[in-house]
Amino acid sequence: MRSSLRWSVMEIVVECIYTIMDSDNLVENILINLDVESLTPKILKQEKCEFSTTRKCYSYIKRRTFAKFVAAKRVLKSPSDATPIWHCCDKTFSDPTSIHKHVSNVHTNEIHQLTTMTQDLMLRHAEGDVSVPEDLRDSLSNDTSMWIPNTCHLSEKELVIGSGEVLLYYCYCQIKDPKIIYDWQIELCSKLHLTGKVRVATEGINGTVGGTKVATSLYIKAMLSHPIFTVMQPEDFKISEGGAECFSELKVGVYKEIVPMGVDPDTISYRLAGRTHLDPAEFHKEVQSVLEDGSSNSDTILLDCRNFYESKIGQFKNCLAPDIRKFSYFPDYVDKNLDLFRNKKVLMYCTGGIRCERGSAYLRSKDVCKEVYQLKGGIHKYLEQFPEGFFRGKLFVFDERYTISFNNDVISDCRYCGVPWDQYQLCSTDFCCQLVLSCHSCRQKGFTACCSVCQAKTQMPSYGRAHREECECTDSRPRIPKDIL
């Protein structure tokens, strides 16, 4: 009985939300915009909570349930007379105000029951207990204002001043209209005074944002409450010390991929990765087995799928770290080194896990590996659990901090004098975006460029020079290296 009632409620709500009412019909326009909340004094309000999403969701569903209930009572006087009247409880009502008051006074409990049951279904869906029809989920997700946290209990100062942090997260999921999520993210981050970068695509969302802990906490709640991102869990957000100052501004964009691998997601989807995630403890055990084996003929490869400048300052022991400058080079690297992976068990890792999702899918599509696994949550989550584990050095991050540290190891050197050094700075030439490791002593001597070629250019005016992302000295590095174990 409960099951059939539950689905009849869902049908009512879905129908009422997706029945597009004629904008020229004054009656329905009045009903859909009436302040139903103020006309239901018998229903006790829920206690006001810090986060208003539940209240907004209730109000949203209730207004449409009420409108549908009234619309179901409407009839025409006769086929020749299009003037509407309403029949309810053996009474006839000739104007919208009278039927509205009748439903509000007599059918309050029914409206409330339908609304709360529907809301309960939505909450249970968020917990994975039931399935909510896709149309209802889409309708609710399109109203971006519903998913903006209530900050009326906070001062502007609390959102801007105080201890801060940086969030790193991603979620692969189907987004039918990325522009809606784009608009929501801009509104959400702006309201919370967050800076950072957010990439949105039909395949999901990828973001790193910084702000006060008050603001980032509200951001996480907003993300977890949104119906599109119900698959996300609190632990999917990687947290590190920082704040809004770690980014120069907020950048939100709609892209083809949420991580730029350069391969159409419709061709190689993250879904091809399968259920191949190892949590930090499982990954730690696998790496330990590889290191204890110590054989050069091991059938396991520990693969770092990050860029060379990331692995240069921090990596797992005995890993294979491709000398590539961009993740978009990774597919070509795999193609060029297929024999390297043939009949091997591959353990992949990256910063937060997102590159492994697509990278492992691409590698699996080649059908040469014995097995392909990836580190769930990436190096970030591993170091939270094993700060003195098998990853040594610094973790590179794509913000103005450049690195975050979990241990005291320094595995890289100053480019000029060779002393241990792992603090990146941009090349001093204004037409080069390469990162350089130059210690304090060498910088004081003027060695602030990434190479001797750029060092010479620091004495030359840059007028008329085109801005280049890639330094000329990288010409000596093969775009796609051929590796051996």
XYZ file of C-alpha atoms in Angstrom:
485
model
C 0.000 0.000 0.000
C 2.745 2.436 0.989
C 4.648 1.630 -2.206
C 1.669 2.343 -4.497
C 0.819 5.535 -2.598
C 4.432 6.643 -2.809
C 4.519 6.312 -6.584
C 1.128 8.007 -7.032
C 2.536 10.948 -5.087
C 5.584 11.017 -7.315
C 3.379 11.005 -10.409
C 1.399 13.960 -9.090
C 4.511 15.981 -8.337
C 6.250 15.159 -11.605
C 3.108 16.018 -13.516
C 2.567 19.287 -11.650
C 6.144 20.404 -12.154
C 6.235 19.478 -15.830
C 2.781 20.699 -16.792
C 3.624 23.942 -18.529
C 0.800 26.285 -17.674
C -0.533 28.670 -20.302
C 1.043 32.046 -19.546
C -2.100 33.762 -20.842
C -4.321 31.986 -18.336
C -4.772 34.393 -15.439
C -6.236 31.769 -13.114
C -3.287 29.399 -13.307
C -0.785 32.226 -13.090
C -2.453 33.422 -9.891
C -2.440 29.939 -8.406
C 1.171 29.130 -9.211
C 2.408 32.388 -7.670
C 0.196 32.552 -4.583
C 1.970 32.711 -1.226
C 0.688 29.366 -0.004
C 2.950 29.436 3.052
C 1.142 32.420 4.546
C -2.267 30.758 4.150
C -1.511 27.559 6.065
C -1.320 28.579 9.735
C -2.276 25.107 10.962
C 1.015 23.611 9.795
C 3.874 24.167 12.194
C 6.963 25.550 10.496
C 10.175 23.565 10.721
C 12.778 25.087 12.955
C 14.951 27.429 10.966
C 18.224 25.708 10.229
C 21.547 27.154 9.256
C 21.240 25.793 5.749
C 17.939 26.577 4.059
C 17.930 24.092 1.192
C 15.412 21.755 2.873
C 13.017 24.620 3.571
C 13.316 25.946 0.031
C 12.774 22.490 -1.435
C 9.644 21.999 0.721
C 8.221 25.359 -0.339
C 8.992 24.681 -3.991
C 7.230 21.305 -4.007
C 4.330 22.611 -1.937
C 3.487 25.481 -4.283
C 3.321 23.151 -7.256
C 1.400 20.477 -5.387
C -1.140 23.100 -4.324
C -1.476 24.435 -7.878
C -1.980 20.943 -9.276
C -4.538 20.085 -6.611
C -6.608 23.175 -7.464
C -6.210 22.638 -11.208
C -7.604 19.108 -10.823
C -10.846 20.575 -9.460
C -11.417 22.860 -12.432
C -14.158 22.192 -14.976
C -15.845 24.164 -17.740
C -19.427 25.350 -17.382
C -20.265 23.938 -20.800
C -18.556 23.094 -24.091
C -19.632 26.485 -25.440
C -18.619 28.451 -22.346
C -14.871 28.419 -21.623
C -15.276 30.211 -18.300
C -13.759 27.937 -15.618
C -15.422 26.900 -12.391
C -14.193 24.559 -9.656
C -16.025 21.654 -8.001
C -14.765 20.448 -4.626
C -16.458 18.842 -1.592
C -19.863 19.057 -3.350
C -19.451 22.812 -3.693
C -18.976 25.034 -6.727
C -16.544 27.935 -6.820
C -16.618 30.551 -9.547
C -13.456 32.527 -8.873
C -9.823 31.560 -8.083
C -9.746 33.317 -4.707
C -12.651 31.321 -3.299
C -11.317 27.919 -4.422
C -7.894 28.849 -3.125
C -9.294 29.703 0.327
C -11.330 26.510 0.371
C -8.360 24.281 -0.427
C -6.173 26.174 2.010
C -8.695 25.811 4.855
C -10.131 22.359 4.185
C -7.379 20.425 2.426
C -4.349 21.762 4.271
C -3.415 18.392 5.728
C -3.651 16.658 2.358
C -1.377 19.227 0.692
C 1.057 18.957 3.567
C 1.059 15.151 3.427
C 1.693 15.068 -0.315
C 4.491 17.609 0.017
C 6.271 15.969 2.928
C 6.039 12.512 1.382
C 7.596 13.813 -1.818
C 10.317 15.601 0.071
C 10.971 12.440 2.065
C 11.429 10.545 -1.196
C 13.942 13.106 -2.372
C 15.921 12.914 0.859
C 15.887 9.130 0.735
C 17.080 9.306 -2.859
C 20.004 11.426 -1.710
C 20.845 8.628 0.729
C 20.545 6.035 -2.027
C 17.354 4.342 -0.719
C 14.989 5.120 -3.590
C 15.122 6.349 -7.148
C 13.651 9.748 -7.958
C 12.393 10.203 -11.512
C 14.945 11.995 -13.650
C 12.455 14.658 -14.765
C 11.789 15.729 -11.180
C 15.500 15.849 -10.385
C 16.174 17.974 -13.477
C 13.330 20.358 -12.672
C 14.611 20.961 -9.171
C 18.239 21.313 -10.266
C 17.327 23.976 -12.835
C 16.257 26.407 -10.129
C 19.706 27.607 -9.036
C 18.339 29.771 -6.220
C 17.239 26.634 -4.366
C 20.838 25.532 -3.970
C 22.314 28.774 -2.641
C 22.974 28.573 1.128
C 21.282 30.968 3.493
C 23.918 33.297 4.930
C 21.605 35.744 6.682
C 22.896 34.511 10.051
C 26.460 35.410 9.040
C 28.120 38.768 8.642
C 30.084 39.574 5.516
C 33.180 39.689 7.700
C 32.759 36.050 8.757
C 32.754 34.971 5.118
C 35.863 36.968 4.258
C 38.033 37.100 7.384
C 39.220 34.083 9.344
C 41.213 30.892 8.950
C 40.933 29.522 5.447
C 41.397 26.416 3.375
C 41.432 25.154 -0.197
C 39.063 22.485 -1.514
C 39.930 20.109 -4.339
C 37.182 17.917 -5.776
C 35.623 16.421 -8.872
C 32.504 14.513 -9.760
C 31.869 12.532 -12.917
C 28.126 12.557 -13.585
C 25.704 13.408 -16.366
C 24.948 17.132 -16.661
C 22.391 17.836 -19.380
C 22.835 21.609 -19.331
C 26.293 22.656 -18.054
C 25.336 26.337 -18.440
C 22.907 26.006 -15.510
C 25.645 24.617 -13.272
C 28.006 27.293 -14.576
C 25.567 30.038 -13.517
C 25.008 28.348 -10.160
C 28.720 28.040 -9.439
C 29.349 31.707 -10.208
C 26.468 32.782 -7.967
C 27.461 30.348 -5.214
C 31.174 31.185 -5.164
C 30.545 34.900 -5.419
C 28.140 34.846 -2.499
C 30.654 32.933 -0.378
C 33.621 35.067 -1.537
C 35.452 32.029 -2.914
C 38.185 32.196 -5.529
C 39.561 29.382 -7.661
C 38.851 27.425 -10.826
C 35.798 25.344 -11.729
C 35.398 23.358 -14.957
C 31.915 22.183 -15.945
C 31.042 19.794 -18.774
C 28.336 17.331 -19.698
C 30.540 14.648 -18.102
C 30.711 16.362 -14.665
C 32.486 19.033 -12.652
C 36.069 19.620 -11.502
C 36.978 22.368 -9.075
C 39.463 23.833 -6.659
C 38.292 26.795 -4.586
C 39.665 28.710 -1.636
C 38.100 30.827 1.084
C 37.394 30.958 4.808
C 36.481 27.713 6.534
C 33.008 29.116 7.141
C 32.589 29.695 3.408
C 34.081 26.388 2.265
C 31.879 24.502 4.733
C 28.797 26.103 3.203
C 30.133 25.346 -0.281
C 30.479 21.644 0.532
C 26.940 21.556 1.936
C 25.614 23.247 -1.191
C 27.388 20.753 -3.463
C 26.177 17.743 -1.489
C 22.591 19.028 -1.419
C 22.339 19.514 -5.184
C 20.364 16.704 -6.885
C 22.873 16.351 -9.723
C 25.736 15.656 -7.301
C 24.013 13.196 -4.962
C 26.745 10.635 -5.694
C 29.267 12.844 -3.895
C 30.321 12.258 -0.281
C 32.033 14.644 2.182
C 35.272 12.670 1.819
C 35.340 13.495 -1.907
C 36.550 16.975 -0.977
C 40.308 17.139 -0.425
C 41.154 19.900 2.060
C 44.452 21.718 2.570
C 45.612 24.882 4.322
C 45.151 28.045 2.303
C 42.355 30.420 1.425
C 41.039 32.834 -1.177
C 44.531 34.349 -1.497
C 45.749 31.153 -3.184
C 43.991 32.233 -6.401
C 44.035 35.568 -8.171
C 40.344 35.364 -9.081
C 37.384 33.082 -9.661
C 37.313 31.314 -13.025
C 34.319 29.195 -14.000
C 33.947 27.778 -17.484
C 32.063 25.257 -19.596
C 34.334 22.822 -21.438
C 34.211 19.590 -23.406
C 36.221 17.787 -20.694
C 36.502 18.466 -16.981
C 40.164 17.465 -17.206
C 41.875 18.249 -20.534
C 43.142 14.922 -21.863
C 42.396 15.913 -25.450
C 40.219 12.876 -26.184
C 36.472 13.240 -26.760
C 34.656 11.937 -23.637
C 32.098 10.353 -25.945
C 34.926 8.269 -27.429
C 36.809 7.388 -24.235
C 34.518 7.814 -21.259
C 35.582 7.715 -17.618
C 33.141 4.804 -17.318
C 35.674 2.585 -19.093
C 37.842 2.805 -15.971
C 35.435 0.429 -14.261
C 35.591 -0.429 -10.572
C 39.333 -0.257 -10.301
C 39.790 2.160 -7.386
C 42.079 1.282 -4.498
C 41.678 3.235 -1.285
C 44.878 4.633 0.294
C 45.357 1.610 2.562
C 44.949 -0.849 -0.317
C 47.240 1.200 -2.547
C 49.833 1.425 0.232
C 49.841 -2.346 0.545
C 50.242 -2.798 -3.219
C 53.179 -0.366 -3.345
C 54.762 -2.105 -0.382
C 54.582 -5.429 -2.233
C 56.223 -3.882 -5.307
C 59.043 -2.390 -3.255
C 59.617 -5.565 -1.269
C 59.786 -7.574 -4.471
C 62.532 -5.287 -5.769
C 62.784 -7.219 -9.019
C 63.544 -5.378 -12.241
C 61.269 -7.892 -13.955
C 58.274 -7.108 -11.769
C 54.944 -7.504 -13.489
C 53.660 -4.335 -11.765
C 54.190 -0.737 -12.908
C 53.613 2.169 -10.556
C 52.561 4.884 -13.031
C 52.553 8.611 -12.264
C 50.202 10.211 -14.807
C 51.034 13.798 -13.853
C 53.316 16.252 -15.630
C 57.098 16.147 -15.308
C 57.345 19.278 -13.153
C 54.897 17.718 -10.664
C 56.677 14.374 -10.318
C 60.033 16.151 -10.209
C 59.408 17.475 -6.669
C 57.393 14.554 -5.296
C 56.618 10.968 -6.295
C 56.184 7.395 -5.122
C 59.348 5.366 -4.837
C 60.264 3.334 -7.922
C 57.525 4.861 -10.045
C 57.433 5.398 -13.798
C 57.067 9.188 -14.210
C 56.621 10.149 -17.896
C 58.543 13.253 -18.968
C 55.457 14.955 -20.406
C 54.495 18.593 -20.010
C 50.705 18.324 -20.306
C 48.119 15.686 -19.511
C 46.878 16.054 -23.078
C 50.148 14.339 -24.082
C 49.314 11.271 -21.987
C 47.300 9.396 -24.678
C 50.180 9.769 -27.154
C 52.605 8.630 -24.454
C 50.545 5.481 -23.907
C 50.358 4.810 -27.655
C 54.102 5.206 -28.053
C 54.901 2.973 -25.071
C 52.299 0.216 -25.380
C 54.905 -2.528 -25.122
C 55.894 -1.110 -21.756
C 52.450 -1.928 -20.373
C 51.851 -5.218 -22.130
C 50.782 -7.963 -19.702
C 51.545 -5.688 -16.766
C 49.580 -4.799 -13.681
C 49.418 -0.977 -13.568
C 48.929 1.081 -10.412
C 48.113 4.649 -11.453
C 48.088 7.786 -9.341
C 47.723 11.550 -9.716
C 47.050 14.562 -7.468
C 43.386 14.092 -6.603
C 42.263 11.173 -8.751
C 40.595 12.899 -11.692
C 43.350 12.344 -14.256
C 43.453 8.660 -13.362
C 39.744 8.345 -14.162
C 40.303 9.240 -17.805
C 43.899 8.004 -17.981
C 43.037 4.515 -16.754
C 40.053 4.416 -19.118
C 42.344 5.228 -22.043
C 44.940 2.645 -20.997
C 42.264 -0.026 -20.524
C 40.882 0.741 -23.988
C 44.190 -0.459 -25.467
C 43.603 -3.919 -24.029
C 47.279 -4.629 -23.349
C 47.459 -4.533 -19.548
C 46.775 -7.440 -17.275
C 45.105 -5.124 -14.740
C 44.741 -1.353 -14.273
C 44.112 0.168 -10.845
C 44.024 3.759 -9.617
C 44.527 5.470 -6.272
C 41.157 6.675 -4.987
C 41.369 10.308 -3.907
C 44.850 10.603 -5.394
C 48.080 11.493 -3.630
C 46.198 14.040 -1.539
C 44.085 11.411 0.236
C 47.023 9.012 0.473
C 49.157 11.590 2.277
C 46.341 12.405 4.688
C 46.503 8.792 5.818
C 50.205 8.054 5.196
C 52.212 11.310 5.533
C 55.363 9.237 6.062
C 54.409 6.567 3.544
C 55.920 5.721 0.178
C 55.269 9.120 -1.426
C 58.248 11.361 -0.790
C 58.684 15.077 -1.440
C 56.114 17.796 -2.075
C 52.697 17.577 -3.687
C 52.357 20.039 -6.567
C 49.087 21.996 -6.698
C 47.771 24.286 -9.435
C 47.463 27.515 -7.480
C 49.744 30.229 -6.196
C 51.074 27.966 -3.418
C 52.581 25.605 -6.041
C 53.198 22.922 -3.395
C 51.803 21.522 -0.165
C 53.876 19.455 2.216
C 53.087 16.372 4.278
C 56.700 15.299 4.989
C 60.078 17.028 5.158
C 61.753 15.250 2.233
C 63.264 17.312 -0.586
C 63.886 15.140 -3.645
C 64.694 17.843 -6.237
C 67.610 20.242 -6.707
C 68.306 23.856 -7.580
C 68.703 24.076 -11.323
C 71.844 26.211 -11.040
C 73.903 25.007 -8.063
C 72.423 21.586 -7.322
C 71.526 22.067 -3.647
C 68.292 20.391 -2.483
C 65.429 22.698 -3.444
C 61.745 22.248 -4.272
C 60.168 25.715 -4.211
C 58.939 26.653 -7.660
C 58.734 30.161 -9.072
C 57.843 31.338 -12.550
C 60.628 32.041 -14.998
C 61.526 35.726 -14.791
C 61.177 36.374 -18.525
C 57.827 37.922 -19.330
C 57.219 35.663 -22.333
C 57.831 32.327 -20.608
C 55.474 30.445 -18.270
C 57.865 27.668 -17.275
C 58.484 26.925 -13.601
C 62.013 27.118 -12.268
C 63.772 25.674 -9.209
C 66.298 28.319 -8.200
C 67.454 28.539 -4.577
C 67.659 31.784 -2.595
C 71.395 32.093 -3.138
C 71.157 31.673 -6.900
C 68.218 34.061 -7.181
C 70.198 36.696 -5.359
C 72.878 36.248 -8.005
C 70.307 36.922 -10.712
C 69.650 33.334 -11.784
C 65.881 33.612 -11.998
C 65.114 32.097 -15.404
C 64.310 28.502 -16.286
C 67.371 28.063 -18.508
C 70.364 29.868 -19.978
C 68.391 30.799 -23.097
C 65.731 32.581 -21.049
C 68.367 33.979 -18.719
C 69.900 35.787 -21.696
C 66.483 37.036 -22.742
C 65.980 38.800 -19.427
C 68.357 41.464 -20.727
C 66.369 41.910 -23.930
C 63.220 44.043 -24.376
C 60.097 41.955 -24.996
C 58.375 44.482 -27.274
C 56.833 42.812 -30.250
C 57.410 39.310 -28.877
C 54.448 36.980 -28.927
C 53.484 35.506 -25.566
C 54.461 31.826 -25.538
C 53.304 29.226 -23.100
C 56.324 27.066 -23.884
C 59.921 28.152 -23.417
C 62.312 27.691 -26.353
C 64.606 25.598 -24.176
C 61.953 22.854 -24.056
C 62.708 22.099 -27.698
C 65.381 19.760 -26.383
C 62.775 17.676 -24.566
C 60.888 15.144 -26.712
C 57.192 15.937 -26.721
C 56.371 12.257 -26.271
C 59.279 10.304 -24.717
C 59.970 6.632 -25.320
C 60.577 4.965 -21.955
C 62.123 1.709 -20.792
C 61.836 0.058 -17.411
